[in-house]
PDB file of C-alpha atoms and ligand atoms in Angstrom:
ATOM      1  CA  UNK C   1       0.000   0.000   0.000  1.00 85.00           C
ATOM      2  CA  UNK C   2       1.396   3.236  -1.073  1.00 96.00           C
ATOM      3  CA  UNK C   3       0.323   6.730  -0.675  1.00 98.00           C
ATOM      4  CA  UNK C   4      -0.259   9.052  -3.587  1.00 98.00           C
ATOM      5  CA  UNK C   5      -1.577  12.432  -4.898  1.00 98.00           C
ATOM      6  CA  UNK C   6      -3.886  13.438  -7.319  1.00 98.00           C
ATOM      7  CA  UNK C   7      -4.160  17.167  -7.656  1.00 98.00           C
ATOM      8  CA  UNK C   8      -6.254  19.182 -10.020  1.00 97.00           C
ATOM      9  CA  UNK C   9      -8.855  22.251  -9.949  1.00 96.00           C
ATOM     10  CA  UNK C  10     -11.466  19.966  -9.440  1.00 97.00           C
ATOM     11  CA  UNK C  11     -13.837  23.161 -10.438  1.00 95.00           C
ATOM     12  CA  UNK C  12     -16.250  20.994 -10.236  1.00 96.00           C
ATOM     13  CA  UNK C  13     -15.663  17.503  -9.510  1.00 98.00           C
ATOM     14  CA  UNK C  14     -17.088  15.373 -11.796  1.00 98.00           C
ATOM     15  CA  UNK C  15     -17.400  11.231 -12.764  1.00 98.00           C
ATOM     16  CA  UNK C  16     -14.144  11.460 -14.890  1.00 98.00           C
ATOM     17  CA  UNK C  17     -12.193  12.319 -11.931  1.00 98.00           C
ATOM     18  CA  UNK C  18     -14.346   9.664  -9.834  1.00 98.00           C
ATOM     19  CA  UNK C  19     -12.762   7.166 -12.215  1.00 98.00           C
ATOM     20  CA  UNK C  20      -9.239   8.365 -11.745  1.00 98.00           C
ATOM     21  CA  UNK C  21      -9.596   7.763  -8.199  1.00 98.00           C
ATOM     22  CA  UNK C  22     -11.119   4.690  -8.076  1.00 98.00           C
ATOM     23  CA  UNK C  23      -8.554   3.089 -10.258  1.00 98.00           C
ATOM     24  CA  UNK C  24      -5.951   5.328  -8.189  1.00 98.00           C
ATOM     25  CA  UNK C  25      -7.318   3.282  -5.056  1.00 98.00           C
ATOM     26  CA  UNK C  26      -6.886  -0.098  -6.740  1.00 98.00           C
ATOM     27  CA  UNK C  27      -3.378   0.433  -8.052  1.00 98.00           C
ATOM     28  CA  UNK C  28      -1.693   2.214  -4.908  1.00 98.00           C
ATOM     29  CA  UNK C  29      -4.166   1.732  -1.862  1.00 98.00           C
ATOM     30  CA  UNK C  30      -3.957   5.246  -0.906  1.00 98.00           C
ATOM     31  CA  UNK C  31      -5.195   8.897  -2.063  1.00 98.00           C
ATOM     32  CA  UNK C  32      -5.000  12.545  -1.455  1.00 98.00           C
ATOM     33  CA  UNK C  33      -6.976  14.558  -3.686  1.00 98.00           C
ATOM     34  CA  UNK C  34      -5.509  17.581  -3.519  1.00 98.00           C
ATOM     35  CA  UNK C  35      -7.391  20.706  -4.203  1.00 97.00           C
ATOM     36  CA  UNK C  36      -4.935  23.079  -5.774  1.00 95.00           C
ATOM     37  CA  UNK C  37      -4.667  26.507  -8.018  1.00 84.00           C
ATOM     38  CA  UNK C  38      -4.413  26.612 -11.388  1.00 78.00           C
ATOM     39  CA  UNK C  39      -2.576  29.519 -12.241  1.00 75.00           C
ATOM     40  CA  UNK C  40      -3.776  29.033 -16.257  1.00 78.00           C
ATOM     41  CA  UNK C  41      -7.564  29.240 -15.187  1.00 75.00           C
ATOM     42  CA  UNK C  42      -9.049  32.281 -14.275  1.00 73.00           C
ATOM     43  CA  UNK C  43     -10.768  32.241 -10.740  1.00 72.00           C
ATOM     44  CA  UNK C  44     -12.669  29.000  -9.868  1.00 76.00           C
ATOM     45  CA  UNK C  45     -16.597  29.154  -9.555  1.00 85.00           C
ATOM     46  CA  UNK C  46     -16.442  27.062  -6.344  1.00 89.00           C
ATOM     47  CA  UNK C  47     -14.352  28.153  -3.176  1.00 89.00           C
ATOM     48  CA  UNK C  48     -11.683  25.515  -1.801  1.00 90.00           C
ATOM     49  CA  UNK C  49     -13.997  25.016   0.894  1.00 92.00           C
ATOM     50  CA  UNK C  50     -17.121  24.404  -1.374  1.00 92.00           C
ATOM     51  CA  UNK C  51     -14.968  21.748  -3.590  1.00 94.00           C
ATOM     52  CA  UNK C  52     -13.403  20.472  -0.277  1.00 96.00           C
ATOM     53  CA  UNK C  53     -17.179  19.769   0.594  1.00 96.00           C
ATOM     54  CA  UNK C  54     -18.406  18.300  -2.471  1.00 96.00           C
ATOM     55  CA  UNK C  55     -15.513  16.002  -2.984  1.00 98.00           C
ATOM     56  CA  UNK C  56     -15.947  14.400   0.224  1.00 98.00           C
ATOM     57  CA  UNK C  57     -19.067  13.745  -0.277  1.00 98.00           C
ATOM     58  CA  UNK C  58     -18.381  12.150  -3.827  1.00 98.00           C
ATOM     59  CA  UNK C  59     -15.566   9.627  -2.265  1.00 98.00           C
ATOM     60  CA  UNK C  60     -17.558   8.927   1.022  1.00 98.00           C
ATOM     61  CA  UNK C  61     -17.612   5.296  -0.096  1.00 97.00           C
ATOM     62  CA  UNK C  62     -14.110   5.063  -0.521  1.00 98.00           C
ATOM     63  CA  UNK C  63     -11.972   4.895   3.251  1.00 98.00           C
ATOM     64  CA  UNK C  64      -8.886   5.148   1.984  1.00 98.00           C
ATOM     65  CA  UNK C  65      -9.163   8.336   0.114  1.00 98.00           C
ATOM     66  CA  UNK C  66      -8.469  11.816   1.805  1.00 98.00           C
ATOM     67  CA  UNK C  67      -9.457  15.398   0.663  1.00 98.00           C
ATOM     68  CA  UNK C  68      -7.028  18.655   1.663  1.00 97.00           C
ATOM     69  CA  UNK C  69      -6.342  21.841   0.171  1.00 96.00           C
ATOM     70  CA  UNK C  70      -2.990  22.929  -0.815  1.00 96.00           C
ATOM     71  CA  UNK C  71      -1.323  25.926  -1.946  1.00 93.00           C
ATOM     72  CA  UNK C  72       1.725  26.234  -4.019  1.00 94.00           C
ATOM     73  CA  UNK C  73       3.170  23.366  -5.543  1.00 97.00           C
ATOM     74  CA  UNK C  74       1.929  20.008  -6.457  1.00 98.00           C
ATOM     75  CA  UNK C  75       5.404  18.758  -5.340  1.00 98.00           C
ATOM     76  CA  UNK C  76       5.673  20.810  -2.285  1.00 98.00           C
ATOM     77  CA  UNK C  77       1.833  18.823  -1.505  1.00 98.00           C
ATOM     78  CA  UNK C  78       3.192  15.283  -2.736  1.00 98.00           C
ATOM     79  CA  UNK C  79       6.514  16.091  -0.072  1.00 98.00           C
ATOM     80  CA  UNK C  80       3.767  17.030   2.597  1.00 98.00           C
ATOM     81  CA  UNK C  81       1.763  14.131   2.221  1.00 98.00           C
ATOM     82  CA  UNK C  82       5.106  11.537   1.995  1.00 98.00           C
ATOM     83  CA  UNK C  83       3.840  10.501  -1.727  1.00 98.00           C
ATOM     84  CA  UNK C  84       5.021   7.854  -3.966  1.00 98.00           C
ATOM     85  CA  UNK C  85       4.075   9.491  -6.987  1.00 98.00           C
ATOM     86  CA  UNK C  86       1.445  12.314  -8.301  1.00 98.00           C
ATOM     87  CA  UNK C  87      -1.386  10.731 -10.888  1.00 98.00           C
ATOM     88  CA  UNK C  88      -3.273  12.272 -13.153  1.00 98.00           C
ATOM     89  CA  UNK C  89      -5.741  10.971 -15.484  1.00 97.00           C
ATOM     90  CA  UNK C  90      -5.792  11.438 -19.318  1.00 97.00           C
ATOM     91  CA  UNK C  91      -8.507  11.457 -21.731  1.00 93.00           C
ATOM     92  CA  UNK C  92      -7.143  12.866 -24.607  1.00 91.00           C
ATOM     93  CA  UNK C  93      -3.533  13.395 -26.675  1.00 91.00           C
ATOM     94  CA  UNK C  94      -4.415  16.880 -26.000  1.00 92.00           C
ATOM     95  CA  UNK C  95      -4.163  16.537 -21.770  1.00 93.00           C
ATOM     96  CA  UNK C  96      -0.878  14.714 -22.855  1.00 95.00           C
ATOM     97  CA  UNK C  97       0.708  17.216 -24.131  1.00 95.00           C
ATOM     98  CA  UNK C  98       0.211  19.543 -21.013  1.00 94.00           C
ATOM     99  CA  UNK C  99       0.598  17.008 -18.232  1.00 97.00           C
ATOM    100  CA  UNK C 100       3.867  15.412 -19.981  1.00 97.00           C
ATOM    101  CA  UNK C 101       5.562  19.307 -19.740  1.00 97.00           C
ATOM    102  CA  UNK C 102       4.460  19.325 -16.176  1.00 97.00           C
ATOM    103  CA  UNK C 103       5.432  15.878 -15.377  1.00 98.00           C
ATOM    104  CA  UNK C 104       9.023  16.448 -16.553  1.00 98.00           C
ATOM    105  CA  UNK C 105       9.426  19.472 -15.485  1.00 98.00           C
ATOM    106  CA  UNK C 106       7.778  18.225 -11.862  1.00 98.00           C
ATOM    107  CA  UNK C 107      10.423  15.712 -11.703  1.00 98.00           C
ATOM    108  CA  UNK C 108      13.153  17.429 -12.752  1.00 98.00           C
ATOM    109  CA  UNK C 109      12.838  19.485 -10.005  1.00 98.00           C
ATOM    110  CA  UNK C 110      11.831  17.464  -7.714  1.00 98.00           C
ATOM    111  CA  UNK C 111      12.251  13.698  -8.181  1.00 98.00           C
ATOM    112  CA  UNK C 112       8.637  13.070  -8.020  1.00 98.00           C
ATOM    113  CA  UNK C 113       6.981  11.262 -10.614  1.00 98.00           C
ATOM    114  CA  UNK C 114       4.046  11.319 -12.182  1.00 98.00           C
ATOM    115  CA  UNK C 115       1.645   8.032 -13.242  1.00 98.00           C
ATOM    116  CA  UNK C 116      -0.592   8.238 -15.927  1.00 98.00           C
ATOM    117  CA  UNK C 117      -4.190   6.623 -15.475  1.00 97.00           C
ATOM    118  CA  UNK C 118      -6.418   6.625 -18.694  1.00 96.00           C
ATOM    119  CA  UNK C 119      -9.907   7.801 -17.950  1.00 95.00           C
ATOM    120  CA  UNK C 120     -12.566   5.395 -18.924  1.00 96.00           C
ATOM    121  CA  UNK C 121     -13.553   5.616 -22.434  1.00 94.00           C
ATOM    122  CA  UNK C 122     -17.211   6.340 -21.464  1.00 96.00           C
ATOM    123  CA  UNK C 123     -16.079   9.248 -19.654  1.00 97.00           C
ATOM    124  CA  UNK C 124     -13.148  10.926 -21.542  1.00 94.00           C
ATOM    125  CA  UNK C 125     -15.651  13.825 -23.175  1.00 96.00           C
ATOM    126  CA  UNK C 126     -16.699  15.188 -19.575  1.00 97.00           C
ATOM    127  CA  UNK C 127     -14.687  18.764 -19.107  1.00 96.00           C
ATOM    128  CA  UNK C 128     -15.217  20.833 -15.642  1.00 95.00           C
ATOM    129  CA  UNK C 129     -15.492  23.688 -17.998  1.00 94.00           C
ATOM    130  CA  UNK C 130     -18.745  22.586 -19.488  1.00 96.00           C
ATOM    131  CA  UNK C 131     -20.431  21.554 -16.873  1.00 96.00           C
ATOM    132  CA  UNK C 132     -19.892  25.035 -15.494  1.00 93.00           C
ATOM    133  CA  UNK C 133     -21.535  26.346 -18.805  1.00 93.00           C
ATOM    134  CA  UNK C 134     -23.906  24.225 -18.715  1.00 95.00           C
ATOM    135  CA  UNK C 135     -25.221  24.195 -15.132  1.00 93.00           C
ATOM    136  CA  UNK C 136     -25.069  28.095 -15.321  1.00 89.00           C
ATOM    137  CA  UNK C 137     -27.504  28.335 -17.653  1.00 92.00           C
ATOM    138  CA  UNK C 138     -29.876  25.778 -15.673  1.00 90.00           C
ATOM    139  CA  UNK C 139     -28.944  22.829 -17.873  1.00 93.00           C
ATOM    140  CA  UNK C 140     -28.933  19.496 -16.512  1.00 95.00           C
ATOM    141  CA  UNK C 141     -24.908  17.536 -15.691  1.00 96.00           C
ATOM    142  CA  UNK C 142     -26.478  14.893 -13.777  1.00 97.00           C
ATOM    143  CA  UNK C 143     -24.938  12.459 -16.331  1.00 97.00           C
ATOM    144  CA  UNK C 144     -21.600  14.034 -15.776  1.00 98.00           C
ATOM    145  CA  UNK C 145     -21.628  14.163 -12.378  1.00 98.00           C
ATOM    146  CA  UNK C 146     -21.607  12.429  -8.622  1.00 98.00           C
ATOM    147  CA  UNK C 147     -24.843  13.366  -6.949  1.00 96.00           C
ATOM    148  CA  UNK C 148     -23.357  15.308  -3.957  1.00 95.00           C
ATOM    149  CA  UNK C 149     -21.955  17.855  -6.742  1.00 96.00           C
ATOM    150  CA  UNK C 150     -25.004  18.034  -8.870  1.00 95.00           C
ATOM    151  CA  UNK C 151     -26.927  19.360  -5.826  1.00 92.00           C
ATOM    152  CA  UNK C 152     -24.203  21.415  -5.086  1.00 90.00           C
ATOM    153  CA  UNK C 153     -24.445  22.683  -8.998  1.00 90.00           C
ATOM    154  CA  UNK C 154     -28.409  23.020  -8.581  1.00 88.00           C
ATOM    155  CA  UNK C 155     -27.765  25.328  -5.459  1.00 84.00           C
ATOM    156  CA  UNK C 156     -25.311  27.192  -7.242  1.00 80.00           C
ATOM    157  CA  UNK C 157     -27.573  27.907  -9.939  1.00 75.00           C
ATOM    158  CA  UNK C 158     -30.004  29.056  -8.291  1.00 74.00           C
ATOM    159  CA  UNK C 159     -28.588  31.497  -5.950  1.00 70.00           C
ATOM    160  CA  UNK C 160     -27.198  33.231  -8.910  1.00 66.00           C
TER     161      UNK C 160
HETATM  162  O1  PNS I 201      -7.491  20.187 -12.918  1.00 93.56           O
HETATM  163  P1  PNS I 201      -6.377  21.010 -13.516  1.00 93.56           P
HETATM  164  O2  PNS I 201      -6.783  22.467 -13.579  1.00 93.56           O
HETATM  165  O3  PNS I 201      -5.907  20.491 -14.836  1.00 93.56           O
HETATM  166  O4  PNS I 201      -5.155  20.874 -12.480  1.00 93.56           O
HETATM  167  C1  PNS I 201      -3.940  21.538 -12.726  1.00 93.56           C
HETATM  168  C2  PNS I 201      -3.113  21.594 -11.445  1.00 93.56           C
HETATM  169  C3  PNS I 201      -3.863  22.331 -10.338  1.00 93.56           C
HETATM  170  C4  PNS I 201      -2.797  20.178 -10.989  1.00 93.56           C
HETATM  171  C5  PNS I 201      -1.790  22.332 -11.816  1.00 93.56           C
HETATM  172  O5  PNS I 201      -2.084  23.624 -12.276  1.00 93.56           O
HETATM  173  C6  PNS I 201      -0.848  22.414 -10.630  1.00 93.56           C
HETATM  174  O6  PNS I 201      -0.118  21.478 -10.373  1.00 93.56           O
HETATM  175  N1  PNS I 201      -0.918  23.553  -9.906  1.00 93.56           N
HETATM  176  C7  PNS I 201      -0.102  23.783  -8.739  1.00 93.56           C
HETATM  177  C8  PNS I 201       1.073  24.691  -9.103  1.00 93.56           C
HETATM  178  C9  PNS I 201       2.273  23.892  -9.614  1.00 93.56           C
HETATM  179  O7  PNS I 201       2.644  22.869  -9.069  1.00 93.56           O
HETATM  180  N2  PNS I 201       2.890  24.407 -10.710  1.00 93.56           N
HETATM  181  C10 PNS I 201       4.048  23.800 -11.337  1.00 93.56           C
HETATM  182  C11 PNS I 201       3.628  23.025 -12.566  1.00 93.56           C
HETATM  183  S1  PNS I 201       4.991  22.243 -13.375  1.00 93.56           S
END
Protein backbone atom coordinates (compact mmCIF):
# COMPACT_ATOMS: atom_id res chain seq x y z
CA UNK A 1 0.00 0.00 0.00
CA UNK A 2 1.40 3.24 -1.07
CA UNK A 3 0.32 6.73 -0.68
CA UNK A 4 -0.26 9.05 -3.59
CA UNK A 5 -1.58 12.43 -4.90
CA UNK A 6 -3.89 13.44 -7.32
CA UNK A 7 -4.16 17.17 -7.66
CA UNK A 8 -6.25 19.18 -10.02
CA UNK A 9 -8.86 22.25 -9.95
CA UNK A 10 -11.47 19.97 -9.44
CA UNK A 11 -13.84 23.16 -10.44
CA UNK A 12 -16.25 20.99 -10.24
CA UNK A 13 -15.66 17.50 -9.51
CA UNK A 14 -17.09 15.37 -11.80
CA UNK A 15 -17.40 11.23 -12.76
CA UNK A 16 -14.14 11.46 -14.89
CA UNK A 17 -12.19 12.32 -11.93
CA UNK A 18 -14.35 9.66 -9.83
CA UNK A 19 -12.76 7.17 -12.21
CA UNK A 20 -9.24 8.36 -11.74
CA UNK A 21 -9.60 7.76 -8.20
CA UNK A 22 -11.12 4.69 -8.08
CA UNK A 23 -8.55 3.09 -10.26
CA UNK A 24 -5.95 5.33 -8.19
CA UNK A 25 -7.32 3.28 -5.06
CA UNK A 26 -6.89 -0.10 -6.74
CA UNK A 27 -3.38 0.43 -8.05
CA UNK A 28 -1.69 2.21 -4.91
CA UNK A 29 -4.17 1.73 -1.86
CA UNK A 30 -3.96 5.25 -0.91
CA UNK A 31 -5.19 8.90 -2.06
CA UNK A 32 -5.00 12.54 -1.45
CA UNK A 33 -6.98 14.56 -3.69
CA UNK A 34 -5.51 17.58 -3.52
CA UNK A 35 -7.39 20.71 -4.20
CA UNK A 36 -4.94 23.08 -5.77
CA UNK A 37 -4.67 26.51 -8.02
CA UNK A 38 -4.41 26.61 -11.39
CA UNK A 39 -2.58 29.52 -12.24
CA UNK A 40 -3.78 29.03 -16.26
CA UNK A 41 -7.56 29.24 -15.19
CA UNK A 42 -9.05 32.28 -14.27
CA UNK A 43 -10.77 32.24 -10.74
CA UNK A 44 -12.67 29.00 -9.87
CA UNK A 45 -16.60 29.15 -9.55
CA UNK A 46 -16.44 27.06 -6.34
CA UNK A 47 -14.35 28.15 -3.18
CA UNK A 48 -11.68 25.51 -1.80
CA UNK A 49 -14.00 25.02 0.89
CA UNK A 50 -17.12 24.40 -1.37
CA UNK A 51 -14.97 21.75 -3.59
CA UNK A 52 -13.40 20.47 -0.28
CA UNK A 53 -17.18 19.77 0.59
CA UNK A 54 -18.41 18.30 -2.47
CA UNK A 55 -15.51 16.00 -2.98
CA UNK A 56 -15.95 14.40 0.22
CA UNK A 57 -19.07 13.74 -0.28
CA UNK A 58 -18.38 12.15 -3.83
CA UNK A 59 -15.57 9.63 -2.27
CA UNK A 60 -17.56 8.93 1.02
CA UNK A 61 -17.61 5.30 -0.10
CA UNK A 62 -14.11 5.06 -0.52
CA UNK A 63 -11.97 4.90 3.25
CA UNK A 64 -8.89 5.15 1.98
CA UNK A 65 -9.16 8.34 0.11
CA UNK A 66 -8.47 11.82 1.80
CA UNK A 67 -9.46 15.40 0.66
CA UNK A 68 -7.03 18.66 1.66
CA UNK A 69 -6.34 21.84 0.17
CA UNK A 70 -2.99 22.93 -0.82
CA UNK A 71 -1.32 25.93 -1.95
CA UNK A 72 1.73 26.23 -4.02
CA UNK A 73 3.17 23.37 -5.54
CA UNK A 74 1.93 20.01 -6.46
CA UNK A 75 5.40 18.76 -5.34
CA UNK A 76 5.67 20.81 -2.29
CA UNK A 77 1.83 18.82 -1.51
CA UNK A 78 3.19 15.28 -2.74
CA UNK A 79 6.51 16.09 -0.07
CA UNK A 80 3.77 17.03 2.60
CA UNK A 81 1.76 14.13 2.22
CA UNK A 82 5.11 11.54 1.99
CA UNK A 83 3.84 10.50 -1.73
CA UNK A 84 5.02 7.85 -3.97
CA UNK A 85 4.08 9.49 -6.99
CA UNK A 86 1.44 12.31 -8.30
CA UNK A 87 -1.39 10.73 -10.89
CA UNK A 88 -3.27 12.27 -13.15
CA UNK A 89 -5.74 10.97 -15.48
CA UNK A 90 -5.79 11.44 -19.32
CA UNK A 91 -8.51 11.46 -21.73
CA UNK A 92 -7.14 12.87 -24.61
CA UNK A 93 -3.53 13.39 -26.68
CA UNK A 94 -4.41 16.88 -26.00
CA UNK A 95 -4.16 16.54 -21.77
CA UNK A 96 -0.88 14.71 -22.86
CA UNK A 97 0.71 17.22 -24.13
CA UNK A 98 0.21 19.54 -21.01
CA UNK A 99 0.60 17.01 -18.23
CA UNK A 100 3.87 15.41 -19.98
CA UNK A 101 5.56 19.31 -19.74
CA UNK A 102 4.46 19.32 -16.18
CA UNK A 103 5.43 15.88 -15.38
CA UNK A 104 9.02 16.45 -16.55
CA UNK A 105 9.43 19.47 -15.48
CA UNK A 106 7.78 18.23 -11.86
CA UNK A 107 10.42 15.71 -11.70
CA UNK A 108 13.15 17.43 -12.75
CA UNK A 109 12.84 19.48 -10.00
CA UNK A 110 11.83 17.46 -7.71
CA UNK A 111 12.25 13.70 -8.18
CA UNK A 112 8.64 13.07 -8.02
CA UNK A 113 6.98 11.26 -10.61
CA UNK A 114 4.05 11.32 -12.18
CA UNK A 115 1.65 8.03 -13.24
CA UNK A 116 -0.59 8.24 -15.93
CA UNK A 117 -4.19 6.62 -15.48
CA UNK A 118 -6.42 6.63 -18.69
CA UNK A 119 -9.91 7.80 -17.95
CA UNK A 120 -12.57 5.40 -18.92
CA UNK A 121 -13.55 5.62 -22.43
CA UNK A 122 -17.21 6.34 -21.46
CA UNK A 123 -16.08 9.25 -19.65
CA UNK A 124 -13.15 10.93 -21.54
CA UNK A 125 -15.65 13.83 -23.17
CA UNK A 126 -16.70 15.19 -19.57
CA UNK A 127 -14.69 18.76 -19.11
CA UNK A 128 -15.22 20.83 -15.64
CA UNK A 129 -15.49 23.69 -18.00
CA UNK A 130 -18.74 22.59 -19.49
CA UNK A 131 -20.43 21.55 -16.87
CA UNK A 132 -19.89 25.04 -15.49
CA UNK A 133 -21.53 26.35 -18.80
CA UNK A 134 -23.91 24.23 -18.72
CA UNK A 135 -25.22 24.20 -15.13
CA UNK A 136 -25.07 28.10 -15.32
CA UNK A 137 -27.50 28.33 -17.65
CA UNK A 138 -29.88 25.78 -15.67
CA UNK A 139 -28.94 22.83 -17.87
CA UNK A 140 -28.93 19.50 -16.51
CA UNK A 141 -24.91 17.54 -15.69
CA UNK A 142 -26.48 14.89 -13.78
CA UNK A 143 -24.94 12.46 -16.33
CA UNK A 144 -21.60 14.03 -15.78
CA UNK A 145 -21.63 14.16 -12.38
CA UNK A 146 -21.61 12.43 -8.62
CA UNK A 147 -24.84 13.37 -6.95
CA UNK A 148 -23.36 15.31 -3.96
CA UNK A 149 -21.96 17.86 -6.74
CA UNK A 150 -25.00 18.03 -8.87
CA UNK A 151 -26.93 19.36 -5.83
CA UNK A 152 -24.20 21.41 -5.09
CA UNK A 153 -24.44 22.68 -9.00
CA UNK A 154 -28.41 23.02 -8.58
CA UNK A 155 -27.77 25.33 -5.46
CA UNK A 156 -25.31 27.19 -7.24
CA UNK A 157 -27.57 27.91 -9.94
CA UNK A 158 -30.00 29.06 -8.29
CA UNK A 159 -28.59 31.50 -5.95
CA UNK A 160 -27.20 33.23 -8.91
O1 LIG B 1 -7.49 20.19 -12.92
P1 LIG B 1 -6.38 21.01 -13.52
O2 LIG B 1 -6.78 22.47 -13.58
O3 LIG B 1 -5.91 20.49 -14.84
O4 LIG B 1 -5.15 20.87 -12.48
C1 LIG B 1 -3.94 21.54 -12.73
C2 LIG B 1 -3.11 21.59 -11.45
C3 LIG B 1 -3.86 22.33 -10.34
C4 LIG B 1 -2.80 20.18 -10.99
C5 LIG B 1 -1.79 22.33 -11.82
O5 LIG B 1 -2.08 23.62 -12.28
C6 LIG B 1 -0.85 22.41 -10.63
O6 LIG B 1 -0.12 21.48 -10.37
N1 LIG B 1 -0.92 23.55 -9.91
C7 LIG B 1 -0.10 23.78 -8.74
C8 LIG B 1 1.07 24.69 -9.10
C9 LIG B 1 2.27 23.89 -9.61
O7 LIG B 1 2.64 22.87 -9.07
N2 LIG B 1 2.89 24.41 -10.71
C10 LIG B 1 4.05 23.80 -11.34
C11 LIG B 1 3.63 23.02 -12.57
S1 LIG B 1 4.99 22.24 -13.38
Amino acid sequence: MSTVIYPGSFDPFHLGHLDVVEQAVSLFGDVVIAVMHNPQKPAGTFSADERLSMIGDSVAHLPSVRVQAFAGLAIDAAKAMNALCIVKGLRTPADFEVEQQMAHTNFTVSGIRTVYVPCAPALGFISSRFIREISTHGGDVTSMVPSAVANVLLAHHKRS
